[in-house]
Short mmCIF file of C-alpha atoms in Angstrom, two decimals:
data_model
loop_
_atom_site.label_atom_id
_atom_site.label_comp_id
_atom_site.label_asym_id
_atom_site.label_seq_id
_atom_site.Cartn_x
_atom_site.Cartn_y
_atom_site.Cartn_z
CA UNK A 1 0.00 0.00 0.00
CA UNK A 2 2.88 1.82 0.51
CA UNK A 3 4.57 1.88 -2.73
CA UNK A 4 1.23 2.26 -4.35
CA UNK A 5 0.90 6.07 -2.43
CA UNK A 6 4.70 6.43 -2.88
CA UNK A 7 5.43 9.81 -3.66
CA UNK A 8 6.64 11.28 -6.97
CA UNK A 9 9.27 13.90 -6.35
CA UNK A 10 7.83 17.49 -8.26
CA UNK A 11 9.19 20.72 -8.11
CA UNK A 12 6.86 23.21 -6.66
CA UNK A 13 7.14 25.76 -9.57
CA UNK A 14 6.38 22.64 -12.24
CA UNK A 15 3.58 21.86 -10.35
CA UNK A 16 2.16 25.29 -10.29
CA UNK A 17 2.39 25.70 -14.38
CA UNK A 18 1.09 22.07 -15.27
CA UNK A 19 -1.40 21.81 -12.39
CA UNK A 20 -3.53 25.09 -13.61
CA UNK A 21 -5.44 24.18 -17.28
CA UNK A 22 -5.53 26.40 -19.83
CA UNK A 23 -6.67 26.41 -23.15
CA UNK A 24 -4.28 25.22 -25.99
CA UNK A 25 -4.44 24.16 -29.35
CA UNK A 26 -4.74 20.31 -30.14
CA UNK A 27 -1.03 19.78 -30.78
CA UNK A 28 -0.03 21.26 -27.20
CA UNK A 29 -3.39 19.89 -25.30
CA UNK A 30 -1.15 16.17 -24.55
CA UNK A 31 1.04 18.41 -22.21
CA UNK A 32 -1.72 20.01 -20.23
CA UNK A 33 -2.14 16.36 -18.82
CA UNK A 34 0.40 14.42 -15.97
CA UNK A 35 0.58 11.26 -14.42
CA UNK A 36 -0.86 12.52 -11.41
CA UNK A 37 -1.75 15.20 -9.23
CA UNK A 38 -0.15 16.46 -6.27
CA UNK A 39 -0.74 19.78 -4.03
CA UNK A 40 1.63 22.74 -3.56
CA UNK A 41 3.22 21.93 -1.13
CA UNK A 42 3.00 18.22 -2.11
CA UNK A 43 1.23 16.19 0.89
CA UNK A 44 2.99 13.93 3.00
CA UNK A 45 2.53 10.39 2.47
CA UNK A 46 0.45 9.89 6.07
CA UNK A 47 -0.62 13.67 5.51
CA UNK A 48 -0.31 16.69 7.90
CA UNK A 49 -0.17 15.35 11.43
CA UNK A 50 -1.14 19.08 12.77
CA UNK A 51 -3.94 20.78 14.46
CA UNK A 52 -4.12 24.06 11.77
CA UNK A 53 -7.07 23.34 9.82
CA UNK A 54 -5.79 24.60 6.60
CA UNK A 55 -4.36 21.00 6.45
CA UNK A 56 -7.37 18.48 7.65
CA UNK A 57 -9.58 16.98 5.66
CA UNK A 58 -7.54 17.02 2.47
CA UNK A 59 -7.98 13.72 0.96
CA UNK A 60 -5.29 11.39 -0.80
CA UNK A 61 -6.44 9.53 -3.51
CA UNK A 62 -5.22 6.23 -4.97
CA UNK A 63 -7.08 4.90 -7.65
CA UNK A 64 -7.42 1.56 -9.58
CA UNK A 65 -8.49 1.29 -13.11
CA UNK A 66 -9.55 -1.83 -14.67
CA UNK A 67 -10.32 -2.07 -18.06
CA UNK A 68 -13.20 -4.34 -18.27
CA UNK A 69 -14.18 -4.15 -22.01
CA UNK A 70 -13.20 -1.98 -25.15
CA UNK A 71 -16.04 -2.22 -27.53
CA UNK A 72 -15.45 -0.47 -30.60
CA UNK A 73 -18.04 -1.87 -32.96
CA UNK A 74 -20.44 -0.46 -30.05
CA UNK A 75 -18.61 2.39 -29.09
CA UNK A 76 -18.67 1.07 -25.73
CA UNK A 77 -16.20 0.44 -22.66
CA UNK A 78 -16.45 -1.21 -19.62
CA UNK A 79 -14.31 -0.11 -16.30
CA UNK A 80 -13.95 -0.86 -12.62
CA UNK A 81 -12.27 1.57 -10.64
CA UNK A 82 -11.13 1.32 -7.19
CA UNK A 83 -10.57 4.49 -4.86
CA UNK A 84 -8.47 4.05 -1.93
CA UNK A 85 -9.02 7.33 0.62
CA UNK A 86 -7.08 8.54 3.09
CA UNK A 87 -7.80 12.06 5.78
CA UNK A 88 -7.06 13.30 8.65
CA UNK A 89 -9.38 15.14 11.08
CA UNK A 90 -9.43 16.99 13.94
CA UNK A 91 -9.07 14.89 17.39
CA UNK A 92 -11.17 16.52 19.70
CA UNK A 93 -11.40 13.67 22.01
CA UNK A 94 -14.86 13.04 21.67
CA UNK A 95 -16.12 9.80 22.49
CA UNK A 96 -19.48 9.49 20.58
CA UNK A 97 -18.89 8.24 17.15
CA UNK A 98 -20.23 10.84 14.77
CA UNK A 99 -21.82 9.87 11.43
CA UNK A 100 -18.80 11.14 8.84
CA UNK A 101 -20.22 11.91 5.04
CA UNK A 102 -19.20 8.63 2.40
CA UNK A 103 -16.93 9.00 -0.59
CA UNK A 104 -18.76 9.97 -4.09
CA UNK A 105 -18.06 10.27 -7.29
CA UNK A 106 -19.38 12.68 -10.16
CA UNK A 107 -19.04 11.35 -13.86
CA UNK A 108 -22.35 13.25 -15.64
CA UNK A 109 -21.19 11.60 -19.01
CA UNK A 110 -20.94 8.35 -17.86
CA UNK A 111 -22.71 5.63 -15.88
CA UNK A 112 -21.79 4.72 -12.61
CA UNK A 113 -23.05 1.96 -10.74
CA UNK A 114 -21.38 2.44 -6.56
CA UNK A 115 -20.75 -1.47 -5.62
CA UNK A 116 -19.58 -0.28 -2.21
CA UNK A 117 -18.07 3.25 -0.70
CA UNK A 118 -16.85 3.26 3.14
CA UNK A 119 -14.45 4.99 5.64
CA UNK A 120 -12.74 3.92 8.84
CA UNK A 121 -10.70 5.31 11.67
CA UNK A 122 -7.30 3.74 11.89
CA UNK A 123 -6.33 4.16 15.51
CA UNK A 124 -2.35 3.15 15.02
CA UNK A 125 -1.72 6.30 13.19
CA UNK A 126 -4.51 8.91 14.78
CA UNK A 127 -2.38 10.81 17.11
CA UNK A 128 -4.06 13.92 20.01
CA UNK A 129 -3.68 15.93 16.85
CA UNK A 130 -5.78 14.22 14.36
CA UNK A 131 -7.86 11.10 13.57
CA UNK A 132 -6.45 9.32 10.66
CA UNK A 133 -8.80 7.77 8.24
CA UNK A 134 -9.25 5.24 5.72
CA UNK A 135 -12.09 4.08 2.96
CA UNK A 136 -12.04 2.48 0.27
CA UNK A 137 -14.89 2.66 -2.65
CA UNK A 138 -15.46 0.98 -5.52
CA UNK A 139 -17.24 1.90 -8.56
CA UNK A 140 -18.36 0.24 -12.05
CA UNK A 141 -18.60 2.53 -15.03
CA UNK A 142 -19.98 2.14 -18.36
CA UNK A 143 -19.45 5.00 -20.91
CA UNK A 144 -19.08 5.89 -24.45
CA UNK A 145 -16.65 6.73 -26.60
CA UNK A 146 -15.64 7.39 -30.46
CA UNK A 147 -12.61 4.87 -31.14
CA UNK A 148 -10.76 5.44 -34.30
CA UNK A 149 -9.60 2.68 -35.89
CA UNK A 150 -8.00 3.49 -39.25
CA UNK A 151 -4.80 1.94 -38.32
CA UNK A 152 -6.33 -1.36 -36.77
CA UNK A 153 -4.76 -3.40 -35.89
CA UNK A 154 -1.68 -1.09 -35.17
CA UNK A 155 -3.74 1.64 -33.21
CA UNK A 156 -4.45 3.16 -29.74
CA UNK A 157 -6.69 4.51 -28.19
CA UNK A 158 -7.96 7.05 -25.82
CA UNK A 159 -10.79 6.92 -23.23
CA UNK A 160 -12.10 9.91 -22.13
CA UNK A 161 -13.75 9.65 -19.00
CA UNK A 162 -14.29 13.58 -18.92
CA UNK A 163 -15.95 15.20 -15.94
CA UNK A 164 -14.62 13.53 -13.08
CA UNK A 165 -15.79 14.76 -9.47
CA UNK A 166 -14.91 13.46 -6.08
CA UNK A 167 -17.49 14.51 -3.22
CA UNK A 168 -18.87 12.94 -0.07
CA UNK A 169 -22.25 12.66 0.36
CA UNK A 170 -24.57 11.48 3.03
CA UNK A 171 -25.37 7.59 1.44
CA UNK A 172 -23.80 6.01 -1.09
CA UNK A 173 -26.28 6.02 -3.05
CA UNK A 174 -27.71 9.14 -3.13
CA UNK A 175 -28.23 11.59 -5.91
CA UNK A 176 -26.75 14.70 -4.75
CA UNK A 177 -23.61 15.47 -2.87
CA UNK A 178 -23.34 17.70 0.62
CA UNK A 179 -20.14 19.43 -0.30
CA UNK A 180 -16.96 18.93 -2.61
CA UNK A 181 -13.85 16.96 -1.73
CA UNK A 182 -10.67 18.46 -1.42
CA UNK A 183 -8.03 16.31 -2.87
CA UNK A 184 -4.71 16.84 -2.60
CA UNK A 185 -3.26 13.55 -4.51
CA UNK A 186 -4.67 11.86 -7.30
CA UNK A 187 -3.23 9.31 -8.85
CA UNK A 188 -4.60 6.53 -11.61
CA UNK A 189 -2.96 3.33 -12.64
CA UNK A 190 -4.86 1.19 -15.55
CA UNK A 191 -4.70 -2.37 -15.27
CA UNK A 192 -6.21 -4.51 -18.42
CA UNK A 193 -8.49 -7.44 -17.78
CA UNK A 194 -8.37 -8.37 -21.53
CA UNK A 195 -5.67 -9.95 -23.30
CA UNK A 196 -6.04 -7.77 -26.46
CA UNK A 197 -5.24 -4.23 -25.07
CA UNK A 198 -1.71 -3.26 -23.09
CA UNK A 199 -2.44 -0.08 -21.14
CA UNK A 200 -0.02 2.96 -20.41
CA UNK A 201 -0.15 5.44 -17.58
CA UNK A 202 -3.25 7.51 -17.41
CA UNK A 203 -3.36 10.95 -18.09
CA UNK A 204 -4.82 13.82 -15.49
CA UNK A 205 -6.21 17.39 -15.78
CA UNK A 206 -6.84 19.15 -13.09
CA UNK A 207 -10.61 21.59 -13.67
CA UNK A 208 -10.13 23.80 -11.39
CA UNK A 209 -7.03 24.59 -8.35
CA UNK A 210 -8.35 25.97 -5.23
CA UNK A 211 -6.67 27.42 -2.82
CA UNK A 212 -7.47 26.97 0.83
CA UNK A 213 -7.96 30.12 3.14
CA UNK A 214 -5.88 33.73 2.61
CA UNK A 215 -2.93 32.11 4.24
CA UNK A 216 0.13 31.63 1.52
CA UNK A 217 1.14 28.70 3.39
CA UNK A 218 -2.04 26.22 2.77
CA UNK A 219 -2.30 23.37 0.39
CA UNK A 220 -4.12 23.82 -2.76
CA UNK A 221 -6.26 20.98 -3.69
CA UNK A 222 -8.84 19.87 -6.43
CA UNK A 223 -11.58 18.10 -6.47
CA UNK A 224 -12.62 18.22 -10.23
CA UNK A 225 -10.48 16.25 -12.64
CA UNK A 226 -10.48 15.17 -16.00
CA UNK A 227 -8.89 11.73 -16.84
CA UNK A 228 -8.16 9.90 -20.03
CA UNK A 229 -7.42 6.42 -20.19
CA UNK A 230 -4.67 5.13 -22.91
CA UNK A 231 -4.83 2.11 -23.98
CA UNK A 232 -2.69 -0.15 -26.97
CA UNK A 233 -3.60 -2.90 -28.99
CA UNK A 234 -1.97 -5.71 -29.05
CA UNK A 235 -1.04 -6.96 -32.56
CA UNK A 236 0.36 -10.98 -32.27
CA UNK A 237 -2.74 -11.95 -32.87
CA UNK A 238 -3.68 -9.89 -35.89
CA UNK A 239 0.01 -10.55 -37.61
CA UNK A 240 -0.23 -14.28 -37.61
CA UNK A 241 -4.21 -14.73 -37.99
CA UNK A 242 -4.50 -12.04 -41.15
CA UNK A 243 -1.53 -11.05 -42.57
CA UNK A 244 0.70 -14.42 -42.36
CA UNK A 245 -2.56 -16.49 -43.80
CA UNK A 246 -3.09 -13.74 -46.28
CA UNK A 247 0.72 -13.87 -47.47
CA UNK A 248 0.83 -17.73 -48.02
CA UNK A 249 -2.66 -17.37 -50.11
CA UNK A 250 -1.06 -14.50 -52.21
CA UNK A 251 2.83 -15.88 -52.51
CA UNK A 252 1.15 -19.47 -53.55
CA UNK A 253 -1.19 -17.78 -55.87
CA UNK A 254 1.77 -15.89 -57.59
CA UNK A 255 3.56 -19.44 -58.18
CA UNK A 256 1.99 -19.72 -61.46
CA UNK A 257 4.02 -17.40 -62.77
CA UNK A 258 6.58 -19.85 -63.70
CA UNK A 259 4.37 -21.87 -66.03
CA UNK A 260 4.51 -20.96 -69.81
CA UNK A 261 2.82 -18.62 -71.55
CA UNK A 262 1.88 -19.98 -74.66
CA UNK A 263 -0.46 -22.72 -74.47
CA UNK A 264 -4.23 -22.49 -73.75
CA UNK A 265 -4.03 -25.29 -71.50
CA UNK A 266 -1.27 -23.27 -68.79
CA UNK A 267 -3.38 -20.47 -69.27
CA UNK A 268 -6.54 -22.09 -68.34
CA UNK A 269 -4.39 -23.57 -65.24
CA UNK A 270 -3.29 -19.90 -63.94
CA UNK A 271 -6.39 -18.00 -64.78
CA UNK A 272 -8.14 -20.93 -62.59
CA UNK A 273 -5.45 -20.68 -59.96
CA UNK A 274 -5.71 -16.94 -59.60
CA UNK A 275 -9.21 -17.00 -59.60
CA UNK A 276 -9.63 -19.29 -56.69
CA UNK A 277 -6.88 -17.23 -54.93
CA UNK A 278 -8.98 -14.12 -54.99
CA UNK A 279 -12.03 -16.53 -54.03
CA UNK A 280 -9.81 -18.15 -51.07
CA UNK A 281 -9.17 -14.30 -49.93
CA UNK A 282 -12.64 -12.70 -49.80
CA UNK A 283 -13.86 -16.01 -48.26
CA UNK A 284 -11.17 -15.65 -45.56
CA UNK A 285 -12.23 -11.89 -45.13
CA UNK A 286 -15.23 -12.36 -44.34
CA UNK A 287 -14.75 -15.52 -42.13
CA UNK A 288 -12.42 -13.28 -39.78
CA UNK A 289 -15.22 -10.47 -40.15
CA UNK A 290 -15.71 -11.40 -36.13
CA UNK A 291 -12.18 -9.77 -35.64
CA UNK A 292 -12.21 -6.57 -37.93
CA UNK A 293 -14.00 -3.57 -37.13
CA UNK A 294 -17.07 -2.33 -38.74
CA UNK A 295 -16.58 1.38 -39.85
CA UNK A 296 -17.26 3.43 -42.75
CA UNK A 297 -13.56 3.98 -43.99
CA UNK A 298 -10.66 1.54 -44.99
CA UNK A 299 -8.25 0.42 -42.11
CA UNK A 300 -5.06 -0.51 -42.57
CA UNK A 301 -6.20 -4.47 -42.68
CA UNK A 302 -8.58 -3.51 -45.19
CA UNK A 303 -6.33 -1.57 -47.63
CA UNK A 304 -3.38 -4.88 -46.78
CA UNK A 305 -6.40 -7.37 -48.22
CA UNK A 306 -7.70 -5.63 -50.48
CA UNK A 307 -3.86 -4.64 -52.26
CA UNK A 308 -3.54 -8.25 -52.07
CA UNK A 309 -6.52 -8.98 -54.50
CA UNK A 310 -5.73 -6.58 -56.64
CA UNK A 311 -2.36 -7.94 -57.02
CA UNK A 312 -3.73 -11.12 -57.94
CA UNK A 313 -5.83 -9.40 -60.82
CA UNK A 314 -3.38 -7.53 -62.10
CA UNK A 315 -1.53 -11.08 -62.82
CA UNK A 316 -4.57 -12.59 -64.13
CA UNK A 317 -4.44 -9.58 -66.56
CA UNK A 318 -0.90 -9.97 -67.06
CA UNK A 319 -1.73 -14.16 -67.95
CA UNK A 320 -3.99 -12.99 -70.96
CA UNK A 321 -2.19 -10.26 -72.25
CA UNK A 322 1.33 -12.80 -72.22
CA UNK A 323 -0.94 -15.54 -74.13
CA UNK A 324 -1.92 -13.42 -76.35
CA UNK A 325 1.50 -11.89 -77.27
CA UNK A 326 3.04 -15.32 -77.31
CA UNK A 327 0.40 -17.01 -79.24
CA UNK A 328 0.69 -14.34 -82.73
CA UNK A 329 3.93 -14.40 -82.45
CA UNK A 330 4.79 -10.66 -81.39
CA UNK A 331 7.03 -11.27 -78.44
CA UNK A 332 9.14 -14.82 -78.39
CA UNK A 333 8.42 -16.97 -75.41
CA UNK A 334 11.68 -17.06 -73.81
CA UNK A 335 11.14 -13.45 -72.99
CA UNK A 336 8.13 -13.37 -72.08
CA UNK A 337 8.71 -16.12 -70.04
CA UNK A 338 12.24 -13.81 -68.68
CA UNK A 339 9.97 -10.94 -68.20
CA UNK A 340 7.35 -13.25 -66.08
CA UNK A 341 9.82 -14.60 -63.72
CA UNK A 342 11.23 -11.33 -62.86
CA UNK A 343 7.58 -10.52 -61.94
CA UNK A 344 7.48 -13.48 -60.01
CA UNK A 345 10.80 -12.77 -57.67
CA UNK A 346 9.34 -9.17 -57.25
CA UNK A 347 6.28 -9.85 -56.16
CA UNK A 348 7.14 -12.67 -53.58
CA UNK A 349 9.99 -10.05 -52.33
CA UNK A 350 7.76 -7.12 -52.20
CA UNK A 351 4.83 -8.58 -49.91
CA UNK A 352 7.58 -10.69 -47.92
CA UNK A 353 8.73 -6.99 -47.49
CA UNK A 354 5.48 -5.72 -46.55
CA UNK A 355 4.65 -7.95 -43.87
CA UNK A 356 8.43 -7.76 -42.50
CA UNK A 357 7.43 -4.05 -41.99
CA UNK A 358 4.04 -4.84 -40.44
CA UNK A 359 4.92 -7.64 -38.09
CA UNK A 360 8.63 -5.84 -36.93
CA UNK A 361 8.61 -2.35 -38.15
CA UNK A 362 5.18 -0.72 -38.84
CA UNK A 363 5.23 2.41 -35.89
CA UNK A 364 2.25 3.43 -33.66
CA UNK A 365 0.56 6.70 -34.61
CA UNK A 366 2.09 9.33 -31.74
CA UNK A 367 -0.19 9.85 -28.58
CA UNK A 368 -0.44 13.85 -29.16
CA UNK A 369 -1.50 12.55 -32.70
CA UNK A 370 -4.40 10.53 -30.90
CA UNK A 371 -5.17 13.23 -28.63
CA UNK A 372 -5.86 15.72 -31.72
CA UNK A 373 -7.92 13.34 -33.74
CA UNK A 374 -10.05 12.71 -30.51
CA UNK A 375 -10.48 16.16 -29.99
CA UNK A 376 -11.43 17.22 -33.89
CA UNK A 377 -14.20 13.95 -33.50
CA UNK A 378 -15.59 15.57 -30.55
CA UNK A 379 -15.74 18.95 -32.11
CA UNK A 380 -17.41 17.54 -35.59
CA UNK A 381 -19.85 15.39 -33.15
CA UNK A 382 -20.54 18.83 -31.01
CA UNK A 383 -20.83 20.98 -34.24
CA UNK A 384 -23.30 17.93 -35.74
CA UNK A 385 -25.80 18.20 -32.52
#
């Protein structure tokens, strides 16, 4: 529990220009986000053992993300996050129990179901000073998003979770809140329950700084955030399931190549032979249909296939034009049949080459990149309401 509260070392003038948000352009909006959020002055890890009430009641926040389900034929995700809490109070040695508020959470563009959301005291670290609390809440989300998926399966993606608010109200399940919390750490780490996705650090925006009191010396603190979710596919599967099958259908369906050109009957054999490859390819697309998204513009799987068929057409061409050549006499065999095998090495080097580069080489798309195309899909989708 330790480690995962550890502190990250920030200078108190960074903090101050990357904590406030700003507005930026698209291509600068990436920075505006960090790993996590910590006051000025940053908070101890056991928080202010003191009895100045600038420093009570500012909360440190821990939280879990688990990434249930990415749904982008649906537009959908699935998430369980985990808060752990931790506050001090004021000891003022009373022994009735009062009924403390219970941890909340504000996402107005998202659905949250609350599984559970409690406090306790911890009496090893309360001191005369202060009570030292606990809690621990767990929530279920289920929210929306616009994936973009031109460069399946090489892409990532973003989840904006938007809006996020931290309050305590008086149930856990009640609709409104009795007052704000003030946070004074906040940090996310993403976890991935499915196999297909590899997640990276979460992003954080602070909404609004506030500062506590007049006094210089207090501890700012938040309790509005905005948090994005990244997220990367993984790609093992896609390399060896699409584009290794795909390969060995187009490589074999190149072979005849090395037949003659001459006769009718080799030219019956290839035109049949390319024509079942291109079958053998469509038939393949659509059996792995399951596994490629369903969107209105060509991916980078679909643009791979469908280069492949066209390949194979543009040898079927090739097959008739070479017969017909050879057959009145216009071009002697031998050259033809030079000036096929050199087609026949190229093409068998070229997509060797191509899925070399996909498999080993092909590069991810940038994260500011994915920020800015998120943002311009959010703008079209506001300017289209």
């Amino acid at each position: 529990e330790q480690a995962f509260f550890g502190e990250k070392q920030i200078c108190p003038h960074q903090m101050s220009e990357r904590s406030v948000p700003h507005e930026t352009s698209t291509g600068s909006l990436f920075k505006d986000y960090l790993d996590e959020f910590q006051s000025q002055p940053y908070s101890p890890d056991e928080l202010w053992d003191t009895d100045d009430l600038l420093y009570l009641n500012k909360v440190r926040c821990a939280a879990s993300m688990r990434v249930i389900s990415v749904d982008p034929k649906q537009s959908t995700f699935t998430l369980r996050m985990k808060c752990t809490w931790r506050f001090r109070t004021l000891n003022t040695e009373d022994r009735t129990e009062t009924h403390l508020k219970v941890p909340g959470l504000r996402m107005p563009n998202n659905i949250i179901n609350i599984e559970e959301s409690r406090i306790w005291r911890d009496l090893e670290k309360s001191t005369q000073k202060t009570l030292y609390w606990r809690g621990v809440s767990i929530f279920n989300i289920v929210g929306f998003e616009m994936f973009e998926m031109s460069e399946f399966p090489f892409d990532r993606q973003v989840i904006n979770l938007e809006l996020m608010e931290f309050v305590w109200r008086d149930a856990k399940h009640d609709d409104t809140f009795a007052f704000s919390m003030n946070v004074v750490f906040f940090r996310v780490t993403t976890e991935s329950m499915t196999p297909e996705w590899v997640p990276f650090p979460a992003k954080v925006r602070v909404e609004q700084l506030v500062s506590t009191g007049d006094r210089l010396e207090g501890p700012t603190s938040a309790s509005r955030f905005k948090v994005k979710l990244l997220l990367e596919r993984k790609v093992g599967f896609f390399v060896i399931q699409i584009f290794f099958v795909t390969l060995l259908i187009t490589l074999i369906t190149t072979f005849p190549l090395a037949l003659p050109a001459g006769t009718a009957s080799h030219v019956g054999t290839r035109l049949s032979v390319y024509g079942l490859g291109i079958l053998t390819l469509v038939a393949y697309k659509y059996g792995i249909s399951d596994s490629l998204p369903k969107v209105p513009y060509h991916t980078y799987t679909d643009k791979y296939l469908v280069v492949q068929v066209l390949t194979i057409v543009a040898i079927a061409v090739e097959a008739l034009v070479a017969y017909e050549l050879v057959d009145k006499d216009h071009v002697h065999p031998k050259i033809v049949k030079d000036i096929e095998m050199v087609i026949l090495v190229v093409l068998v080097c070229f997509w060797i080459g191509v899925f070399v580069y996909a498999a080993y080489f092909k590069k991810r798309t940038s994260w500011e990149t994915v920020f800015s195309l998120q943002e311009n899909n959010a703008q079209k989708m506001e300017e289209d309401y």
